[in-house]
Coordinates of C-alpha atoms in Angstrom, one line a residue:
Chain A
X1 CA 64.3 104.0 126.8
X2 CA 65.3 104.8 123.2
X3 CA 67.8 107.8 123.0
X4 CA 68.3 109.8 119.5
X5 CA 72.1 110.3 119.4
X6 CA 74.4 111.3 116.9
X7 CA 77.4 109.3 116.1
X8 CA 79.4 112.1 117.3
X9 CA 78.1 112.2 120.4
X10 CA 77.9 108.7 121.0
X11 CA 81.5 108.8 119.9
X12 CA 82.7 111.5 122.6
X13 CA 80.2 109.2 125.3
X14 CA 82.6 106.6 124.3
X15 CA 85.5 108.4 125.1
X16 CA 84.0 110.0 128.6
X17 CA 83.6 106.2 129.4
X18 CA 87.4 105.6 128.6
X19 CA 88.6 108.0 130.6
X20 CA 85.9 107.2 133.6
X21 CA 87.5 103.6 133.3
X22 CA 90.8 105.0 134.1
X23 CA 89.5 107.2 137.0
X24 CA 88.0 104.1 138.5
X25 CA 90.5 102.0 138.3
X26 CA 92.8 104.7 140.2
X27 CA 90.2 105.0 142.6
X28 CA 88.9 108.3 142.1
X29 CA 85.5 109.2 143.5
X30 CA 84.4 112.3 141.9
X31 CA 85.2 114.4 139.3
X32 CA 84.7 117.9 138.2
X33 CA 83.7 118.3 135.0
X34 CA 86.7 120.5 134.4
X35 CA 89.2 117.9 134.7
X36 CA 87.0 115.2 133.0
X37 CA 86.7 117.7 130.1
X38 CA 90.5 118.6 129.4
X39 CA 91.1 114.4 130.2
X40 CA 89.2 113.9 126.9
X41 CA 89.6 117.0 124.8
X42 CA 86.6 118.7 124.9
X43 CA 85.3 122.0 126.1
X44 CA 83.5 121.5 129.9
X45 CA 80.2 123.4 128.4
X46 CA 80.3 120.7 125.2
X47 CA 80.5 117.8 128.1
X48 CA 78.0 119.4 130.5
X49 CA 75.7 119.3 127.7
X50 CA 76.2 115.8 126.5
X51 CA 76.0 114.5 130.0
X52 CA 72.4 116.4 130.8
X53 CA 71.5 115.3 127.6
X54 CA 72.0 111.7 128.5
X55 CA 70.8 112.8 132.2
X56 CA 73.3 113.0 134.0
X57 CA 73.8 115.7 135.8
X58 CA 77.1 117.0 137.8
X59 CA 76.6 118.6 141.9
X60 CA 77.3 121.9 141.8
X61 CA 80.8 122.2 143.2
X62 CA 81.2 118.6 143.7
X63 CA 80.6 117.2 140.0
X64 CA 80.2 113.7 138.8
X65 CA 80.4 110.5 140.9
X66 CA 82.9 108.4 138.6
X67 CA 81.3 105.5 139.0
X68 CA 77.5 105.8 139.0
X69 CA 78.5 107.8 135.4
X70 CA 81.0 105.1 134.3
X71 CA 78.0 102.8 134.4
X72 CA 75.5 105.3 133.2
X73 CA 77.2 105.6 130.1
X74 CA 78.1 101.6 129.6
X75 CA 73.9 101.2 130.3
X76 CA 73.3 103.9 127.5
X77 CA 76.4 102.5 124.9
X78 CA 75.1 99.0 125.4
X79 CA 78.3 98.2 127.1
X80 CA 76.5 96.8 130.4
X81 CA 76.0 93.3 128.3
X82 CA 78.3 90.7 126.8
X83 CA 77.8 90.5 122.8
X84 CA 78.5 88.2 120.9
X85 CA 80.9 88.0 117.8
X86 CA 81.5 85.8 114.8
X87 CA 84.1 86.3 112.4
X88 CA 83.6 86.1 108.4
X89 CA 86.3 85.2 106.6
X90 CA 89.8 84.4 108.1
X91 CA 92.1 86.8 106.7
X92 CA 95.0 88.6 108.8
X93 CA 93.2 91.4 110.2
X94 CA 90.5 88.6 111.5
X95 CA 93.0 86.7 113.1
X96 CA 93.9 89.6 115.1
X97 CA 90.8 90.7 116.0
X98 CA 90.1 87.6 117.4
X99 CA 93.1 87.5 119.3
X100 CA 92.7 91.2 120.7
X101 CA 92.3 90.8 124.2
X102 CA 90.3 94.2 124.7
X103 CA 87.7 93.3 123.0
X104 CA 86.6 90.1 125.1
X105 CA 87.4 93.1 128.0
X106 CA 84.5 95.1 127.1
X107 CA 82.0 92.4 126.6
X108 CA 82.8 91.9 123.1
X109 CA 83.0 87.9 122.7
X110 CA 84.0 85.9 119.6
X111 CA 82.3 82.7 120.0
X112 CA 82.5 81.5 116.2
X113 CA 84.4 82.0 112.9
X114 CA 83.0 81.3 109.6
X115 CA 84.8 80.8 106.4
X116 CA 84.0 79.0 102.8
X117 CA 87.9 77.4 102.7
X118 CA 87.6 73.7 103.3
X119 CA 90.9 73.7 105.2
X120 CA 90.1 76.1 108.3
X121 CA 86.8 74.4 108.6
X122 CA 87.4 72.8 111.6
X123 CA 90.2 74.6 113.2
X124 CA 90.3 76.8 116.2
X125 CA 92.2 80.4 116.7
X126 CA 92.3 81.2 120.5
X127 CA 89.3 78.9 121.2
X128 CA 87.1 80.1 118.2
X129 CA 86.1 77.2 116.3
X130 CA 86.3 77.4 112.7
X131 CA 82.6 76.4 110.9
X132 CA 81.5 76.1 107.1
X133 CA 79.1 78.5 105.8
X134 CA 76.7 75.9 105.9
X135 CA 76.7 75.6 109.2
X136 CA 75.9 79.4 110.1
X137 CA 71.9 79.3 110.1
X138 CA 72.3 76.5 113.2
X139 CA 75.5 78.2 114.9
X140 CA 73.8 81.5 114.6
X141 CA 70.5 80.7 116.6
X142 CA 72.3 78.2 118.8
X143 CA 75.3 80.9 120.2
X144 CA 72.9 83.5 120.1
X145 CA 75.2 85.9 117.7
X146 CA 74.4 89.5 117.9
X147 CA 77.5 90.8 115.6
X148 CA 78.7 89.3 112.4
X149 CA 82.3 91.0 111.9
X150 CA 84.0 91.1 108.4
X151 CA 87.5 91.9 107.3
X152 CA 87.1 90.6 103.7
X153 CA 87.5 93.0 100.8
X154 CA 85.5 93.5 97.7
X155 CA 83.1 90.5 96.6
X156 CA 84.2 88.7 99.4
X157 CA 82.5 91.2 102.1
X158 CA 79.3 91.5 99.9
X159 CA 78.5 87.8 100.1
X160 CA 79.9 87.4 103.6
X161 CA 77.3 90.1 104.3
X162 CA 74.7 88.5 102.4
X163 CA 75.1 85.0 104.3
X164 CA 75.3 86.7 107.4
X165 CA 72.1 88.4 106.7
X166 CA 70.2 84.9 105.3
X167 CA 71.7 83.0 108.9
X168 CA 69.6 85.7 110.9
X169 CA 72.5 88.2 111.7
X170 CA 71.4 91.4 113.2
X171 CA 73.8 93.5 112.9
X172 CA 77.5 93.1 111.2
X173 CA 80.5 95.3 111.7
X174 CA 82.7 95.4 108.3
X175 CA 86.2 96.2 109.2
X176 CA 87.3 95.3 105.1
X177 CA 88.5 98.3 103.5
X178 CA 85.6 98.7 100.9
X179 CA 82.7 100.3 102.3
X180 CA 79.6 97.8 102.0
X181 CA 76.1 99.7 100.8
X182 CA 73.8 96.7 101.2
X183 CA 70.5 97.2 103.1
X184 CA 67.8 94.8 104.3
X185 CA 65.2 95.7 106.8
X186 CA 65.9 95.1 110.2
X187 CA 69.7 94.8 109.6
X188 CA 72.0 97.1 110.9
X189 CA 75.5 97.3 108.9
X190 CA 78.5 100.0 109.7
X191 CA 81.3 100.5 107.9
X192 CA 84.3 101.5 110.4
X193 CA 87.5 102.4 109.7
X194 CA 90.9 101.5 111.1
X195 CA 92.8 104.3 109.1
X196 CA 90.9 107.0 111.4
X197 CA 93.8 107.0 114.3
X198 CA 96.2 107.4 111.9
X199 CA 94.3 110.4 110.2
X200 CA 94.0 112.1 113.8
X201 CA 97.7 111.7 114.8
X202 CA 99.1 113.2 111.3
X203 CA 96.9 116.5 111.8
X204 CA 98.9 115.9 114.8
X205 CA 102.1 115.5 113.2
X206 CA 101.5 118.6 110.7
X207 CA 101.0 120.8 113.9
X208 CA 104.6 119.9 115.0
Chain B
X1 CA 99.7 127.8 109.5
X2 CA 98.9 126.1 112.7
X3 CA 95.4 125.4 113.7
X4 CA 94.5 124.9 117.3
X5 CA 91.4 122.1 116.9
X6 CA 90.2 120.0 119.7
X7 CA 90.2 116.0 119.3
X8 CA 86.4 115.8 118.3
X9 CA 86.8 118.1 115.7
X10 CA 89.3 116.6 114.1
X11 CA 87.4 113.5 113.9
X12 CA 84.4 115.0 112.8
X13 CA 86.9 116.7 110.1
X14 CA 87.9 113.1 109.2
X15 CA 84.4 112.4 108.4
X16 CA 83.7 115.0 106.1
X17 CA 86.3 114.0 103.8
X18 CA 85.6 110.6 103.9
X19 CA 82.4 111.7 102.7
X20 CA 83.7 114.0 100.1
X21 CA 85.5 111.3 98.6
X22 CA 82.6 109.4 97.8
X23 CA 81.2 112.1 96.4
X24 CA 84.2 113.1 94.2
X25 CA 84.2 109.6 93.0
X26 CA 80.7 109.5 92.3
X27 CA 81.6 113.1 90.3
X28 CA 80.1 115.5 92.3
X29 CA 81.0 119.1 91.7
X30 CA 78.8 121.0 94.6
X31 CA 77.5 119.5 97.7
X32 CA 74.7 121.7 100.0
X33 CA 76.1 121.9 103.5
X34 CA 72.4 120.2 104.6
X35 CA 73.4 117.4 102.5
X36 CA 76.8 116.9 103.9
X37 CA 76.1 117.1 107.3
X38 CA 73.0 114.6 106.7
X39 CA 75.4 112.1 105.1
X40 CA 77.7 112.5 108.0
X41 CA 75.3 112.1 110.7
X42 CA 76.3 115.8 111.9
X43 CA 74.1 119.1 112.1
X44 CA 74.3 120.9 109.2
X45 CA 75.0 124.4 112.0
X46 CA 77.7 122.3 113.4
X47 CA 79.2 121.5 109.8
X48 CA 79.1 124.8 109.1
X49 CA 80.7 126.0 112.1
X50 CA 83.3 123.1 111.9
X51 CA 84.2 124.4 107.9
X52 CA 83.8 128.5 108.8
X53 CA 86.6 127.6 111.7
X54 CA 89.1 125.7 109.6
X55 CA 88.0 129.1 106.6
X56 CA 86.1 127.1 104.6
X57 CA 83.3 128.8 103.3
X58 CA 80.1 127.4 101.1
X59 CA 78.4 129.8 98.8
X60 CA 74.7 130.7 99.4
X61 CA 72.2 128.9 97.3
X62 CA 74.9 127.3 95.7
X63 CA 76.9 125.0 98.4
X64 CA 80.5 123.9 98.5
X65 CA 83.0 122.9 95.6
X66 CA 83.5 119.0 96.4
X67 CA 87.1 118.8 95.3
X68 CA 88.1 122.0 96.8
X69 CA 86.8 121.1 100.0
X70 CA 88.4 117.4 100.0
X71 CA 91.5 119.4 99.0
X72 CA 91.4 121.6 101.6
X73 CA 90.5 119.3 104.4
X74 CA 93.1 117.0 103.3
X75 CA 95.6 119.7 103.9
X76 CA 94.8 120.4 107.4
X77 CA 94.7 117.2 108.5
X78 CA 98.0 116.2 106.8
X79 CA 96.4 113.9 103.7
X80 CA 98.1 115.7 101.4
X81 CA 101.9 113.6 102.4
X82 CA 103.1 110.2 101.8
X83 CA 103.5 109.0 106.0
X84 CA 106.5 106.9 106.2
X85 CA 105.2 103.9 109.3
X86 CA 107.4 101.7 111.0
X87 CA 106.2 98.8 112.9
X88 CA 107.5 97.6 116.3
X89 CA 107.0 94.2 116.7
X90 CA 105.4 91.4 114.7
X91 CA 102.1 90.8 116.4
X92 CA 99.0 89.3 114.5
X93 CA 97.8 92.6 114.7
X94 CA 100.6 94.2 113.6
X95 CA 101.1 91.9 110.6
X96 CA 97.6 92.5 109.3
X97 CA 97.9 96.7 109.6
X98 CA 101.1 96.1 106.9
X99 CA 98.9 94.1 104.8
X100 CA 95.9 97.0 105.1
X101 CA 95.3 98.2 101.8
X102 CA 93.5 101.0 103.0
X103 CA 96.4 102.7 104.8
X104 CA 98.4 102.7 101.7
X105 CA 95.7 104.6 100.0
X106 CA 95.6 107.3 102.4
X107 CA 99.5 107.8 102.0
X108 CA 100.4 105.9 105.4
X109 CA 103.2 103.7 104.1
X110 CA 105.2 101.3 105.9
X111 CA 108.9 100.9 105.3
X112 CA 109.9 99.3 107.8
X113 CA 108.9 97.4 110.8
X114 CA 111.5 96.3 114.0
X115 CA 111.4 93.0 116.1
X116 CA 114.0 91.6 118.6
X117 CA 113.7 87.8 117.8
X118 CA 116.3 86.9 115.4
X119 CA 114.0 84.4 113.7
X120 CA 111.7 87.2 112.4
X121 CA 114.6 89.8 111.6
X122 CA 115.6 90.2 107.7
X123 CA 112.2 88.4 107.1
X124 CA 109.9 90.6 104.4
X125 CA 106.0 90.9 104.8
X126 CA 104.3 92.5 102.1
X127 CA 107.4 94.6 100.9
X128 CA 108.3 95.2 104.3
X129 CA 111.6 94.2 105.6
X130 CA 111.7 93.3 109.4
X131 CA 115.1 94.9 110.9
X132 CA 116.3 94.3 114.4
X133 CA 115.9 96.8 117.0
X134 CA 120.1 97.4 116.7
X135 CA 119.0 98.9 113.1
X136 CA 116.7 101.1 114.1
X137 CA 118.9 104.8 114.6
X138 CA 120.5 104.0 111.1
X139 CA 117.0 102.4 109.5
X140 CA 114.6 105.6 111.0
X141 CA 117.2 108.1 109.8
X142 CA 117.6 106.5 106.0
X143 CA 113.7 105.9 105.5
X144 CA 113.1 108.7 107.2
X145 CA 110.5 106.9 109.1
X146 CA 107.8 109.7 110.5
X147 CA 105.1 107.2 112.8
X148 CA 106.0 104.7 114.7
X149 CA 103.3 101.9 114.9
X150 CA 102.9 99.8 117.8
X151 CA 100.3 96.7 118.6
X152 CA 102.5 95.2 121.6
X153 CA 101.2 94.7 125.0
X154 CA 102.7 95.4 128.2
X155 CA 106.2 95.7 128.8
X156 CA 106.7 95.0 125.3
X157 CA 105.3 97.9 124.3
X158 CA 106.7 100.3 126.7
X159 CA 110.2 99.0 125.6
X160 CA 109.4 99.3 121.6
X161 CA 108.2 103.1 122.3
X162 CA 111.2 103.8 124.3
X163 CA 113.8 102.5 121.9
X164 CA 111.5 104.1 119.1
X165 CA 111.8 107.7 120.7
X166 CA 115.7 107.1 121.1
X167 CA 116.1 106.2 117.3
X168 CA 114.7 109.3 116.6
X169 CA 111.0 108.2 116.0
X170 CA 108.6 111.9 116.5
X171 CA 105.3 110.3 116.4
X172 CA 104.0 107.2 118.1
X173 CA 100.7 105.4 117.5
X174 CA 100.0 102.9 119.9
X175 CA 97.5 100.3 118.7
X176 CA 98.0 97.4 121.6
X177 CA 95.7 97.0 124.8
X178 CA 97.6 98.7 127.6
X179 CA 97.6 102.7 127.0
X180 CA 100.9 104.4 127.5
X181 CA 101.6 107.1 129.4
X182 CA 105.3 108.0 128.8
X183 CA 106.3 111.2 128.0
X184 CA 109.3 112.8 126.0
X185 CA 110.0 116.5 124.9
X186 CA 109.0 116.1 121.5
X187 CA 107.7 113.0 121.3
X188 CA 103.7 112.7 120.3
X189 CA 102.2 109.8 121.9
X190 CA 98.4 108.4 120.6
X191 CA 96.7 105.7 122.3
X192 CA 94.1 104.8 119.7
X193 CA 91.1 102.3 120.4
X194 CA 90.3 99.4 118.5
X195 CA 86.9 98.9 119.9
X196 CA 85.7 102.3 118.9
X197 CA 83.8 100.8 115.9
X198 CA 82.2 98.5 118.2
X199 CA 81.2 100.5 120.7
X200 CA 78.9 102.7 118.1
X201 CA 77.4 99.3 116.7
X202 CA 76.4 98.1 120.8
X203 CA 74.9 101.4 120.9
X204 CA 72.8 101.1 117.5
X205 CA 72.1 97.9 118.8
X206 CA 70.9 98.5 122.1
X207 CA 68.4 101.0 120.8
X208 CA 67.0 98.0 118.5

């Protein structure tokens, strides 16, 4: 079943799911939509309605079972399945993201890097091998990628993208700091940023 | 003047303005609220609401002033300051956020970072010089350092925040795998996901 969300929603869905996560793993049952609410920082009617949107719905006086919703949500987010990763370009903030345990926790797997350097061709971070550009059509198809990742800026990140694209790529998170605009049919590209924590804890700060 | 805004809010707030400052770059004077709100994947009702709440009002027919908007989002949310960041601890992860161009844009500087091995301290990454956790009351005080940054795990990490809150440190953002869950009087604790981004991309992905 195909569900028309927007990214706001799926983005509070992802934080229900965090906070589920934590309820589980303390061994909590139930939950009233109350407390589930004020756990994540929305208003109880805004999560009743996200919930039934989703369909999921609370017992009146009893509310949610943690886990059947915990693994509601991960079925709707896509988090029910491993993905898997490649890295484009081996700068610093790649190297981390490889190396970010919390990732591989969630089902998010790097099982390849790719870079055009002739000297990390070859190498392996954290038990990610290192291949050439060339080799990304075979290494695609044969480790079944799903994501391409990129932390490359500027020209770097458009051609990145472009190979990724060519090797038969799906979908490609870029991570870089300039925005990518490039479309193709049948690909789906996002542009995230890392600076949106910081933005979130200096309203924070300005409240003080 | 201090606004009351739940989490979501302020996120969706952060989108706007990323959004406006495309459009400012692009030269934009007016932008239609169902413009906006289709650029940021949002209702335009819910943009609206969002704007009325924080005063901002567009003018029928006519829309909302682009720069006046960006200005004044900017100032609730506390983009219109230079953020002084320290680090705790020189991770991979935490090496690439000093080297994130994009954080300097958005006036979240780093001036410092602290680490407790003596091979790394009086090292300098980027500009930055490492200090040793000894340093920290004097170095927090004389950079008047407002954020402090964390990417440990663990123990580690509990540690860094704890000897950050004693030097004086108001603000923590916690970027490593292990939320936590300390409190202090004064002290404002984030726990901010990395795998945010990716979670939105499963999701896209999963409706294929």
């Amino acid at each position: 079943m195909k569900i028309k969300l927007p990214e706001v929603t799926v983005y509070r869905l992802a934080l229900y799911l965090r906070t589920l996560e934590k309820l589980s793993q303390k061994g909590r049952n139930l939950v009233r939509s109350e407390e589930l609410a004020e756990l994540c920082g929305v208003s109880a009617a805004q999560l009743r309605k996200d919930l039934s949107f989703i369909g999921a719905f609370g017992v009146r006086g009893v509310g949610y079972h943690v886990r059947g919703l915990e693994k509601e949500i991960k079925r709707i987010l896509g988090r029910d399945k491993i993905w898997h990763l490649a890295l484009g370009g081996l700068n610093e903030m790649g190297k981390a993201l490889i190396t970010e345990t919390r990732l591989a926790k969630r089902g998010f797997r790097f099982v390849a890097a790719f870079d055009w350097r002739e000297e990390w061709v070859g190498q392996v971070i954290q038990e990610v091998y290192v291949y050439s550009l060339e080799q990304m059509p075979y290494i695609v198809k044969k480790s079944e990628i799903d994501i391409g990742v990129i932390t490359l800026a500027g020209k770097e990140a458009e051609e990145m993208a472009e190979r990724m694209s060519q090797a038969g790529i799906k979908a490609i998170l870029n991570l870089g700091p300039d925005p990518l605009e490039f479309k193709k049919e049948g690909l789906i590209l996002r542009n995230a940023d890392l600076t949106l924590p910081f933005d979130l804890l200096a309203f924070a700060l300005s409240q003080g």
